[in-house]
């Protein structure tokens, strides 16, 4: 009888611990690079609210989807979008085969290092520049080019490989959300196949949860082997009002959390926070000129005007990098 | 001491069972509607080969992706694609607003119930018919229309709701693969938003793992509320040589299993089985005229010629519905 009791006690402890680690703890302590304060509380409270089974705002695990912009939200986008740096390096490498680039914008500006000229070609020009330098090979070949470039180049100011120019607090947030049954998905204006080269290794986000802008592709046999060929034609620019369209296209249901940093993310956050159930929209505000950069309204990359003006009235969370984060990089 | 031993015995049994169910058993017994024989063995052996940690062909869980066609692979496509039945019902409902349909193919044929005329408009005509009847509303509105139609219509021969015209052995296969760490993903020529209405409930496959053909969409505010509007313009026809492109677009890495049933799946299976690691391609062959239908080379829906001719030389598995399945429907 006494040993039966001991057995019961063992069972109670085992079961009790299991319940606690599953139902109660939410691993909020893993957000170690976030300062305690209102911002962290809003995130943690939201996660607790949608994961606690007895909560009126409980959301089943399969519906816990959190979408993230990439440039300026998960990694650095200053002094220039990283993929744009890659594209400029590619333009220089490919210029010999494209004499017309010497007179055609935005390629002329790219070859001359004329960033104002590139900017003057507008977002469409920038995307064209990126797409034109990202096509004409198989997708596997492109991935190898990107992987090699990421291994051999470093950020000019931060002096580290670009894959280490990722925000430590956001890495912790991704893990924290995964641990709480969320599926984390990238919805970026950046090129999807560029991001897929490093997203799984760096962010823990697999290719099938990484989406962005894309070129058209075709399938063909090359030397008898099936290959996906990248065509020099834009398929989809996953930015601004296209982000909710991309969400429908690639995910097919409304996420409940959205993290962005620029007005390119405005419609994504607007769409996510217009759902009938609980939702949280958040903007990473770049306010740390010492450890990273400080910019918003006047920046070419990651311009933030509307989001800044309307965050409060829309009850979107503004993440202040300088005051909310203890540490920016890993 | 005796009771301590009993406790040890209990622990041994518990731990032993846990190890067995995790590491050794692969739930092959859950494939209850599959006859024992070579076909079932090929599938089960493949799954064991890629999931056993000590196997030279071991594939990490995140890379275990299995893609499935939908029409004719997971559910019935005779006497007509189910989504085409839906489209014809919609044409009749919408005809009053489209007087031009009386003279324009394939709409004219659709209104007249002239299936040869519809077939004569080709696959593109069929897709156009589907797309034209699937646009001009928000995506949520479309989903409601589909859900309502699925609830209120029945298959003419099988006399059951279309959502019960799904193949029981394939439902078991989807569950079996999920239990073995596979992500199961639909890659269909059917309309993606049509399938997403029932795929999660019927197949256990969530929207973000369901892909198909699509119309273009745009994001706008309707009465101040964010909405995704379906435009009457084809975005992507996810069939034939576009299936590998769709796989790259939506998944971003090569699956290791592919299940189809028609020549529309040929390139998908070709692409999947051309990977460097282990892979399995399979074709569901419709050979059961009593319980379902028997068709291949001469069928309009689900025509299978090339796949049948080349399955053996390519070492693709032919699933013979009549001899390999004990039962067709749930």
XYZ file of C-alpha atoms in Angstrom, chain B residues 48-50 52-59 277-278:
13
model
C 11.077 2.099 -43.857
C 14.173 2.741 -45.956
C 13.978 6.548 -45.654
C 15.157 4.087 -40.338
C 17.981 6.057 -38.747
C 20.538 3.371 -39.519
C 19.475 3.114 -43.165
C 21.907 4.336 -45.853
C 18.856 5.927 -47.502
C 17.711 7.766 -44.359
C 16.072 11.128 -45.130
C 18.565 10.484 -53.131
C 15.909 7.792 -52.754
